[in-house]
mmCIF file of C-alpha atoms and ligand atoms in Angstrom:
data_model
loop_
_atom_site.group_PDB
_atom_site.id
_atom_site.type_symbol
_atom_site.label_atom_id
_atom_site.label_comp_id
_atom_site.label_asym_id
_atom_site.label_seq_id
_atom_site.Cartn_x
_atom_site.Cartn_y
_atom_site.Cartn_z
ATOM 1 C CA MET A 968 53.614 184.457 118.981
ATOM 2 C CA THR A 969 51.863 182.497 121.679
ATOM 3 C CA GLU A 970 48.559 184.083 120.608
ATOM 4 C CA VAL A 971 48.894 182.471 117.207
ATOM 5 C CA PHE A 972 49.394 179.088 118.829
ATOM 6 C CA ASP A 973 46.570 179.663 121.326
ATOM 7 C CA SER A 974 44.027 180.666 118.736
ATOM 8 C CA LEU A 975 44.966 177.772 116.483
ATOM 9 C CA ARG A 976 44.664 175.357 119.405
ATOM 10 C CA LYS A 977 41.171 176.671 120.164
ATOM 11 C CA GLU A 978 40.223 176.435 116.545
ATOM 12 C CA ILE A 979 41.368 172.810 116.407
ATOM 13 C CA GLU A 980 39.587 171.917 119.624
ATOM 14 C CA ALA A 981 36.369 173.399 118.331
ATOM 15 C CA GLU A 982 36.350 171.306 115.165
ATOM 16 C CA SER A 983 33.809 168.555 115.187
ATOM 17 C CA LEU A 984 34.904 165.528 113.244
ATOM 18 C CA ASP A 985 31.629 163.684 112.834
ATOM 19 C CA SER A 986 32.150 162.106 109.448
ATOM 20 C CA ALA A 987 34.896 160.571 107.425
ATOM 21 C CA ASP A 988 34.759 163.519 105.067
ATOM 22 C CA ALA A 989 35.126 165.957 107.964
ATOM 23 C CA VAL A 990 38.202 164.031 109.144
ATOM 24 C CA ASP A 991 39.657 164.215 105.680
ATOM 25 C CA SER A 992 39.154 167.919 105.179
ATOM 26 C CA PHE A 993 40.424 168.556 108.720
ATOM 27 C CA ARG A 994 43.622 166.700 107.932
ATOM 28 C CA ILE A 995 44.078 168.677 104.737
ATOM 29 C CA ARG A 996 43.361 172.003 106.402
ATOM 30 C CA TYR A 997 45.845 171.579 109.212
ATOM 31 C CA LEU A 998 48.382 168.961 108.258
ATOM 32 C CA SER A 999 48.714 168.684 104.478
ATOM 33 C CA LYS A 1000 52.160 169.396 103.128
ATOM 34 C CA LYS A 1001 51.021 172.129 100.755
ATOM 35 C CA GLN A 1002 48.434 174.134 102.619
ATOM 36 C CA GLY A 1003 48.090 172.825 106.162
ATOM 37 C CA LYS A 1004 47.980 175.573 108.774
ATOM 38 C CA ILE A 1005 50.286 173.707 111.115
ATOM 39 C CA THR A 1006 52.622 172.901 108.249
ATOM 40 C CA ASP A 1007 52.716 176.596 107.382
ATOM 41 C CA LEU A 1008 53.656 177.441 110.933
ATOM 42 C CA MET A 1009 56.459 174.916 110.759
ATOM 43 C CA LYS A 1010 57.709 176.433 107.560
ATOM 44 C CA GLY A 1011 57.747 179.851 109.289
ATOM 45 C CA ILE A 1012 60.418 178.663 111.730
ATOM 46 C CA LYS A 1013 63.114 180.022 109.440
ATOM 47 C CA ASP A 1014 61.896 183.608 110.163
ATOM 48 C CA VAL A 1015 62.083 183.086 113.914
ATOM 49 C CA SER A 1016 65.130 184.361 115.730
ATOM 50 C CA PRO A 1017 67.502 181.562 116.729
ATOM 51 C CA GLY A 1018 66.860 182.119 120.425
ATOM 52 C CA GLU A 1019 63.129 181.525 120.096
ATOM 53 C CA ARG A 1020 63.245 178.621 117.699
ATOM 54 C CA GLY A 1021 63.168 176.026 120.489
ATOM 55 C CA THR A 1022 59.910 177.270 122.022
ATOM 56 C CA TYR A 1023 58.426 177.864 118.581
ATOM 57 C CA GLY A 1024 59.177 174.354 117.401
ATOM 58 C CA GLN A 1025 57.777 172.915 120.587
ATOM 59 C CA GLY A 1026 54.576 174.927 120.130
ATOM 60 C CA VAL A 1027 54.138 173.663 116.579
ATOM 61 C CA ASN A 1028 54.785 170.088 117.654
ATOM 62 C CA GLU A 1029 52.135 170.312 120.359
ATOM 63 C CA LEU A 1030 49.596 171.481 117.803
ATOM 64 C CA LYS A 1031 50.586 168.671 115.505
ATOM 65 C CA THR A 1032 50.181 166.093 118.263
ATOM 66 C CA LEU A 1033 46.808 167.570 119.152
ATOM 67 C CA ALA A 1034 45.572 167.460 115.549
ATOM 68 C CA ASN A 1035 46.766 163.893 115.045
ATOM 69 C CA ALA A 1036 45.180 162.741 118.295
ATOM 70 C CA LYS A 1037 41.908 164.310 117.211
ATOM 71 C CA ILE A 1038 42.016 162.470 113.911
ATOM 72 C CA LYS A 1039 42.794 159.175 115.608
ATOM 73 C CA ASP A 1040 40.002 159.719 118.090
ATOM 74 C CA ALA A 1041 37.474 160.574 115.438
ATOM 75 C CA LYS A 1042 38.442 157.517 113.399
ATOM 76 C CA THR A 1043 37.938 155.212 116.366
ATOM 77 C CA LYS A 1044 34.581 156.812 117.112
ATOM 78 C CA LEU A 1045 33.422 156.597 113.528
ATOM 79 C CA GLY A 1046 34.382 152.942 113.558
ATOM 80 C CA SER A 1047 36.493 151.106 111.058
ATOM 81 C CA SER A 1048 33.513 150.291 108.884
ATOM 82 C CA ALA A 1049 32.811 153.929 108.190
ATOM 83 C CA SER A 1050 36.351 154.751 107.251
ATOM 84 C CA ASP A 1051 36.911 151.541 105.299
ATOM 85 C CA GLN A 1052 33.862 151.979 103.180
ATOM 86 C CA ARG A 1053 35.556 154.568 101.056
ATOM 87 C CA ASP A 1054 38.325 152.084 100.192
ATOM 88 C CA ILE A 1055 36.048 149.406 98.803
ATOM 89 C CA ASP A 1056 34.788 149.699 95.267
ATOM 90 C CA LEU A 1057 31.779 147.431 95.219
ATOM 91 C CA SER A 1058 31.489 147.696 91.459
ATOM 92 C CA LEU A 1059 34.831 145.990 90.865
ATOM 93 C CA PRO A 1060 34.588 142.465 89.444
ATOM 94 C CA GLY A 1061 35.420 139.766 91.985
ATOM 95 C CA ARG A 1062 38.668 137.861 91.997
ATOM 96 C CA ALA A 1063 37.830 134.244 91.238
ATOM 97 C CA PRO A 1064 39.931 131.667 93.079
ATOM 98 C CA LYS A 1065 42.241 129.900 90.636
ATOM 99 C CA MET A 1066 41.090 126.328 90.201
ATOM 100 C CA GLY A 1067 43.601 123.569 89.777
ATOM 101 C CA SER A 1068 42.951 120.643 87.487
ATOM 102 C CA LEU A 1069 43.910 117.008 87.232
ATOM 103 C CA HIS A 1070 47.109 116.331 85.338
ATOM 104 C CA PRO A 1071 46.496 114.821 81.873
ATOM 105 C CA ILE A 1072 48.258 111.636 83.006
ATOM 106 C CA THR A 1073 45.948 111.382 86.013
ATOM 107 C CA GLN A 1074 42.905 111.979 83.827
ATOM 108 C CA THR A 1075 44.048 109.278 81.425
ATOM 109 C CA ARG A 1076 44.788 106.874 84.271
ATOM 110 C CA HIS A 1077 41.297 107.446 85.661
ATOM 111 C CA LEU A 1078 39.798 106.798 82.253
ATOM 112 C CA ILE A 1079 41.749 103.552 81.774
ATOM 113 C CA ASN A 1080 40.826 102.436 85.296
ATOM 114 C CA ARG A 1081 37.168 103.138 84.625
ATOM 115 C CA VAL A 1082 37.152 101.085 81.437
ATOM 116 C CA PHE A 1083 38.718 98.032 83.073
ATOM 117 C CA GLU A 1084 36.729 98.380 86.275
ATOM 118 C CA SER A 1085 33.607 98.189 84.154
ATOM 119 C CA TYR A 1086 34.830 94.737 83.027
ATOM 120 C CA GLY A 1087 35.290 93.572 86.602
ATOM 121 C CA PHE A 1088 38.990 94.320 87.082
ATOM 122 C CA THR A 1089 40.127 95.647 90.438
ATOM 123 C CA VAL A 1090 42.963 98.127 90.892
ATOM 124 C CA GLU A 1091 46.149 96.966 92.609
ATOM 125 C CA GLU A 1092 49.289 98.815 93.568
ATOM 126 C CA GLY A 1093 52.864 97.812 94.195
ATOM 127 C CA PRO A 1094 56.008 99.521 95.462
ATOM 128 C CA GLU A 1095 58.166 101.645 93.178
ATOM 129 C CA ILE A 1096 61.273 100.243 94.812
ATOM 130 C CA GLU A 1097 61.505 96.586 93.881
ATOM 131 C CA ASP A 1098 63.839 93.692 94.328
ATOM 132 C CA ASP A 1099 65.334 91.662 91.553
ATOM 133 C CA TRP A 1100 63.056 88.713 92.142
ATOM 134 C CA HIS A 1101 59.765 90.619 91.659
ATOM 135 C CA ASN A 1102 61.030 92.887 88.902
ATOM 136 C CA PHE A 1103 62.934 90.250 86.889
ATOM 137 C CA SER A 1104 63.467 86.694 88.113
ATOM 138 C CA ALA A 1105 59.888 85.715 88.887
ATOM 139 C CA LEU A 1106 58.906 87.229 85.548
ATOM 140 C CA ASN A 1107 61.149 84.724 83.801
ATOM 141 C CA PHE A 1108 63.898 87.136 82.808
ATOM 142 C CA PRO A 1109 67.040 85.107 82.157
ATOM 143 C CA ALA A 1110 70.065 86.039 84.249
ATOM 144 C CA ASP A 1111 71.790 87.641 81.283
ATOM 145 C CA HIS A 1112 68.758 89.530 79.934
ATOM 146 C CA PRO A 1113 69.759 93.007 78.712
ATOM 147 C CA ALA A 1114 66.920 94.688 80.637
ATOM 148 C CA ARG A 1115 68.766 93.804 83.836
ATOM 149 C CA ASP A 1116 71.636 95.905 82.607
ATOM 150 C CA MET A 1117 72.810 99.061 84.375
ATOM 151 C CA GLN A 1118 72.039 100.869 81.150
ATOM 152 C CA ASP A 1119 68.311 100.476 81.670
ATOM 153 C CA THR A 1120 67.778 100.048 85.366
ATOM 154 C CA PHE A 1121 68.264 102.512 88.182
ATOM 155 C CA PHE A 1122 69.841 100.327 90.830
ATOM 156 C CA ILE A 1123 69.643 101.194 94.497
ATOM 157 C CA GLU A 1124 71.721 98.173 95.446
ATOM 158 C CA PRO A 1125 73.513 96.576 92.526
ATOM 159 C CA THR A 1126 72.529 93.113 91.450
ATOM 160 C CA ASP A 1127 74.665 90.171 92.274
ATOM 161 C CA LEU A 1128 73.127 87.124 90.769
ATOM 162 C CA GLU A 1129 72.926 85.107 93.939
ATOM 163 C CA HIS A 1130 71.083 87.620 96.094
ATOM 164 C CA GLY A 1131 69.516 89.947 93.571
ATOM 165 C CA GLY A 1132 69.532 93.723 93.776
ATOM 166 C CA ILE A 1133 67.214 96.538 94.774
ATOM 167 C CA MET A 1134 66.059 98.911 92.067
ATOM 168 C CA LEU A 1135 63.435 101.373 90.915
ATOM 169 C CA ARG A 1136 60.935 99.157 89.140
ATOM 170 C CA THR A 1137 61.360 99.250 85.389
ATOM 171 C CA HIS A 1138 57.769 98.211 84.681
ATOM 172 C CA THR A 1139 54.495 97.508 86.487
ATOM 173 C CA SER A 1140 54.721 93.759 85.771
ATOM 174 C CA PRO A 1141 56.076 92.978 89.285
ATOM 175 C CA VAL A 1142 52.598 93.822 90.595
ATOM 176 C CA GLN A 1143 51.425 90.665 88.766
ATOM 177 C CA ILE A 1144 53.865 88.694 90.890
ATOM 178 C CA ARG A 1145 52.876 90.379 94.149
ATOM 179 C CA THR A 1146 49.179 89.888 93.461
ATOM 180 C CA MET A 1147 49.502 86.223 92.566
ATOM 181 C CA LYS A 1148 51.882 85.502 95.433
ATOM 182 C CA ASP A 1149 49.439 86.986 97.940
ATOM 183 C CA GLY A 1150 46.237 85.334 96.769
ATOM 184 C CA GLU A 1151 44.445 82.509 95.065
ATOM 185 C CA PRO A 1152 43.194 82.489 91.480
ATOM 186 C CA PRO A 1153 41.119 83.789 89.815
ATOM 187 C CA PHE A 1154 42.863 87.165 89.451
ATOM 188 C CA ARG A 1155 41.474 89.996 87.416
ATOM 189 C CA ILE A 1156 43.495 93.116 88.160
ATOM 190 C CA ILE A 1157 45.007 96.206 86.668
ATOM 191 C CA ALA A 1158 47.973 97.952 88.259
ATOM 192 C CA PRO A 1159 48.662 101.535 87.263
ATOM 193 C CA GLY A 1160 51.810 103.227 88.452
ATOM 194 C CA ARG A 1161 55.083 104.991 87.927
ATOM 195 C CA VAL A 1162 58.080 103.207 86.454
ATOM 196 C CA TYR A 1163 61.678 104.251 85.903
ATOM 197 C CA ARG A 1164 64.261 103.676 83.224
ATOM 198 C CA ASN A 1165 67.740 104.945 82.788
ATOM 199 C CA GLU A 1166 67.225 106.111 79.232
ATOM 200 C CA SER A 1167 68.521 109.178 77.505
ATOM 201 C CA ILE A 1168 65.878 111.879 77.693
ATOM 202 C CA SER A 1169 64.261 113.050 74.478
ATOM 203 C CA TYR A 1170 60.872 114.026 73.092
ATOM 204 C CA LYS A 1171 59.874 110.359 73.151
ATOM 205 C CA SER A 1172 61.459 108.972 76.294
ATOM 206 C CA TYR A 1173 61.871 110.121 79.852
ATOM 207 C CA CYS A 1174 63.556 108.626 82.907
ATOM 208 C CA LEU A 1175 60.186 108.052 84.528
ATOM 209 C CA PHE A 1176 56.829 107.305 83.000
ATOM 210 C CA HIS A 1177 53.586 105.496 83.775
ATOM 211 C CA GLN A 1178 52.214 102.094 82.914
ATOM 212 C CA VAL A 1179 49.082 100.090 83.504
ATOM 213 C CA GLU A 1180 49.545 96.394 83.946
ATOM 214 C CA GLY A 1181 46.635 94.027 83.363
ATOM 215 C CA LEU A 1182 46.351 90.439 84.504
ATOM 216 C CA PHE A 1183 43.593 87.863 84.216
ATOM 217 C CA VAL A 1184 44.257 84.352 85.498
ATOM 218 C CA ASP A 1185 41.595 81.672 85.730
ATOM 219 C CA GLU A 1186 40.750 78.255 84.376
ATOM 220 C CA GLY A 1187 40.333 78.276 80.621
ATOM 221 C CA VAL A 1188 41.470 81.827 79.834
ATOM 222 C CA THR A 1189 42.504 82.087 76.184
ATOM 223 C CA MET A 1190 44.078 84.519 73.784
ATOM 224 C CA ALA A 1191 40.580 85.185 72.395
ATOM 225 C CA ASP A 1192 39.641 86.704 75.776
ATOM 226 C CA LEU A 1193 42.699 88.916 75.577
ATOM 227 C CA LYS A 1194 41.869 90.125 72.079
ATOM 228 C CA GLN A 1195 38.280 90.781 73.018
ATOM 229 C CA ILE A 1196 39.083 92.878 76.088
ATOM 230 C CA LEU A 1197 41.800 94.900 74.360
ATOM 231 C CA HIS A 1198 39.577 95.607 71.389
ATOM 232 C CA ALA A 1199 36.814 96.807 73.679
ATOM 233 C CA PHE A 1200 39.336 98.975 75.506
ATOM 234 C CA ALA A 1201 40.665 100.510 72.288
ATOM 235 C CA GLN A 1202 37.127 101.244 71.133
ATOM 236 C CA THR A 1203 36.354 103.133 74.337
ATOM 237 C CA ILE A 1204 39.514 105.185 74.145
ATOM 238 C CA PHE A 1205 39.873 105.751 70.395
ATOM 239 C CA GLY A 1206 36.353 105.274 69.060
ATOM 240 C CA ASP A 1207 34.191 102.392 67.846
ATOM 241 C CA ASP A 1208 35.765 102.197 64.413
ATOM 242 C CA VAL A 1209 39.314 101.888 65.740
ATOM 243 C CA GLN A 1210 41.498 99.549 63.688
ATOM 244 C CA MET A 1211 43.722 97.335 65.743
ATOM 245 C CA ARG A 1212 46.259 94.637 64.987
ATOM 246 C CA PHE A 1213 48.160 92.050 67.000
ATOM 247 C CA ARG A 1214 51.784 91.710 65.976
ATOM 248 C CA PRO A 1215 53.822 88.728 67.234
ATOM 249 C CA SER A 1216 56.462 89.868 69.705
ATOM 250 C CA PHE A 1217 58.533 88.634 72.604
ATOM 251 C CA PHE A 1218 58.434 89.184 76.349
ATOM 252 C CA PRO A 1219 60.027 86.781 78.822
ATOM 253 C CA PHE A 1220 56.870 86.630 80.949
ATOM 254 C CA THR A 1221 54.353 85.821 78.206
ATOM 255 C CA GLU A 1222 54.117 83.065 75.627
ATOM 256 C CA PRO A 1223 52.902 83.721 73.021
ATOM 257 C CA SER A 1224 53.502 87.464 73.145
ATOM 258 C CA ALA A 1225 52.151 90.234 70.987
ATOM 259 C CA GLU A 1226 52.311 93.950 70.541
ATOM 260 C CA VAL A 1227 49.129 95.796 69.727
ATOM 261 C CA ASP A 1228 49.029 98.605 67.202
ATOM 262 C CA ILE A 1229 46.209 100.917 66.320
ATOM 263 C CA TRP A 1230 45.809 102.682 62.998
ATOM 264 C CA TRP A 1231 46.411 106.337 63.614
ATOM 265 C CA ASN A 1232 44.772 108.624 61.076
ATOM 266 C CA ASP A 1233 46.928 111.564 60.278
ATOM 267 C CA GLU A 1234 46.256 113.572 57.141
ATOM 268 C CA SER A 1235 49.793 114.899 57.119
ATOM 269 C CA LEU A 1236 51.158 111.404 56.489
ATOM 270 C CA PRO A 1237 51.267 109.751 53.053
ATOM 271 C CA GLY A 1238 48.547 107.105 53.020
ATOM 272 C CA GLY A 1239 46.578 108.951 55.692
ATOM 273 C CA GLY A 1240 48.072 107.361 58.754
ATOM 274 C CA ARG A 1241 50.352 104.788 60.306
ATOM 275 C CA TRP A 1242 50.307 101.921 62.791
ATOM 276 C CA LEU A 1243 51.145 103.030 66.314
ATOM 277 C CA GLU A 1244 52.123 100.608 69.032
ATOM 278 C CA ILE A 1245 50.045 101.070 72.178
ATOM 279 C CA LEU A 1246 50.807 98.052 74.340
ATOM 280 C CA GLY A 1247 52.448 94.694 74.879
ATOM 281 C CA CYS A 1248 50.577 91.573 75.906
ATOM 282 C CA GLY A 1249 50.421 87.821 75.823
ATOM 283 C CA MET A 1250 49.507 84.638 77.647
ATOM 284 C CA VAL A 1251 51.170 84.415 81.047
ATOM 285 C CA HIS A 1252 54.236 82.171 80.740
ATOM 286 C CA PRO A 1253 53.891 78.891 82.705
ATOM 287 C CA ASN A 1254 57.213 79.660 84.405
ATOM 288 C CA VAL A 1255 55.677 82.837 85.857
ATOM 289 C CA LEU A 1256 52.697 80.928 87.238
ATOM 290 C CA GLU A 1257 54.990 78.285 88.716
ATOM 291 C CA ALA A 1258 57.203 80.972 90.311
ATOM 292 C CA VAL A 1259 54.206 82.054 92.389
ATOM 293 C CA ASP A 1260 53.009 78.501 93.084
ATOM 294 C CA ILE A 1261 50.093 78.462 90.704
ATOM 295 C CA ASP A 1262 49.427 75.207 88.882
ATOM 296 C CA SER A 1263 50.065 76.037 85.237
ATOM 297 C CA GLU A 1264 48.306 72.866 84.121
ATOM 298 C CA LYS A 1265 45.091 74.024 85.729
ATOM 299 C CA TYR A 1266 45.250 77.773 85.221
ATOM 300 C CA THR A 1267 46.016 80.011 82.282
ATOM 301 C CA GLY A 1268 46.002 83.754 82.022
ATOM 302 C CA TYR A 1269 46.676 86.765 79.923
ATOM 303 C CA ALA A 1270 48.633 89.904 80.777
ATOM 304 C CA PHE A 1271 49.162 93.238 79.147
ATOM 305 C CA GLY A 1272 51.082 96.406 79.830
ATOM 306 C CA MET A 1273 50.677 99.842 78.323
ATOM 307 C CA GLY A 1274 52.157 103.279 78.742
ATOM 308 C CA ILE A 1275 49.714 105.781 80.216
ATOM 309 C CA ASP A 1276 51.808 108.699 78.990
ATOM 310 C CA ARG A 1277 51.666 107.289 75.489
ATOM 311 C CA ILE A 1278 47.885 107.039 75.560
ATOM 312 C CA ALA A 1279 47.621 110.557 77.043
ATOM 313 C CA MET A 1280 49.856 111.923 74.288
ATOM 314 C CA LEU A 1281 47.693 110.310 71.609
ATOM 315 C CA ARG A 1282 44.445 111.498 73.179
ATOM 316 C CA TYR A 1283 45.571 115.081 73.600
ATOM 317 C CA GLY A 1284 47.907 115.415 70.626
ATOM 318 C CA ILE A 1285 51.031 115.956 72.735
ATOM 319 C CA ASP A 1286 54.228 115.400 70.772
ATOM 320 C CA ASP A 1287 56.885 115.700 73.488
ATOM 321 C CA ILE A 1288 56.731 113.485 76.586
ATOM 322 C CA ARG A 1289 58.909 115.881 78.592
ATOM 323 C CA ILE A 1290 56.177 118.489 78.814
ATOM 324 C CA LEU A 1291 54.162 116.042 80.925
ATOM 325 C CA PHE A 1292 56.765 116.342 83.672
ATOM 326 C CA GLU A 1293 57.546 120.056 83.608
ATOM 327 C CA ASN A 1294 54.448 121.281 85.472
ATOM 328 C CA ASP A 1295 54.242 124.381 83.333
ATOM 329 C CA GLU A 1296 50.933 125.976 84.269
ATOM 330 C CA ARG A 1297 50.377 127.249 80.741
ATOM 331 C CA PHE A 1298 50.297 123.624 79.646
ATOM 332 C CA LEU A 1299 48.388 122.236 82.619
ATOM 333 C CA ASP A 1300 45.683 124.938 82.492
ATOM 334 C CA GLN A 1301 44.498 123.462 79.209
ATOM 335 C CA PHE A 1302 43.234 120.353 80.984
ATOM 336 C CA ALA A 1303 40.935 122.107 83.451
HETATM 337 N N1 DAH B 418 56.417 95.039 81.056
HETATM 338 C C1 DAH B 418 56.464 95.348 79.641
HETATM 339 C C2 DAH B 418 57.303 96.597 79.414
HETATM 340 O O1 DAH B 418 57.550 97.324 80.321
HETATM 341 C C3 DAH B 418 55.085 95.605 79.117
HETATM 342 C C4 DAH B 418 54.305 94.351 79.060
HETATM 343 C C5 DAH B 418 54.321 93.590 77.938
HETATM 344 C C6 DAH B 418 53.522 93.946 80.135
HETATM 345 C C7 DAH B 418 53.600 92.415 77.848
HETATM 346 C C8 DAH B 418 52.795 92.769 80.071
HETATM 347 C C9 DAH B 418 52.842 92.020 78.917
HETATM 348 O O2 DAH B 418 52.057 92.339 81.074
HETATM 349 O O3 DAH B 418 52.131 90.857 78.833
HETATM 350 O O4 DAH B 418 57.692 96.836 78.319
#
């Protein structure tokens, strides 16, 4: 029996493993489950008498250790590059890194910013957590105005009328107040940002959305300036032949106030389209100017506010606002 082991050991020692292929065929010849010589020896243990099985098994194990050590040795000598090469298929197409893209709301915000920046507006920001004074009082909201109601506003500290409350801002208009309070006229700013409202969620309204506020205050600013800038804006976003109308409206912080509609062509509708509201605007109410210590006899201004989500939905033909907040990659990938 020992002769079998001895001759196999010599045979193994004599093998020269000088290539990856040689290592492979060596492993198959001695160690493979089906036909390996050492494996065969192991299988033969059942024919060995019980008394000799211990020595036999030990002999086989020594051969196994020897063979494995030889393989390990050869692999180190051949270097990892040689053995790895067989695992790499250079003809396979590469895996491209997945590129992210800007969210459609971000893209639309950038576009709106660009348009107004080209008219000399600068971009301002304000906090999303506001106090009653900036969000309502300074904007000429009467104490009993329904917008102050719990139904619409997410309060952080509830309002008591003497001290005011703390809330998630319900619109970007408080940035008008912050800007005017901190500086001297003229002001020519836009303020994009997130706003929050406690509304029931549906395809057309969500508890958070985005607005851009615009404000221009100087001597001699008129409603004609407002119409001109908004028309130019609508042309850039919706095309030169956009049809636009001003509809009288009401906001506490502007007088007069208007809502702006654009004619939206849609073959599926009788008459080929309908008027769609895109923003609210007006001449800054004298009370608002006085609240921030600006002389309303000397200065006038216009303001406007529009929903970025709304504009994005029109541009991209999105019919459910909720999808803008779901971060579904199948949706987002379309804006790469
Ligand atoms: N803050 C108004 C809203 O959230 C939008 C708005 C309307 C802003 C008229 C304005 C404006 O600056 O003049 O509905």
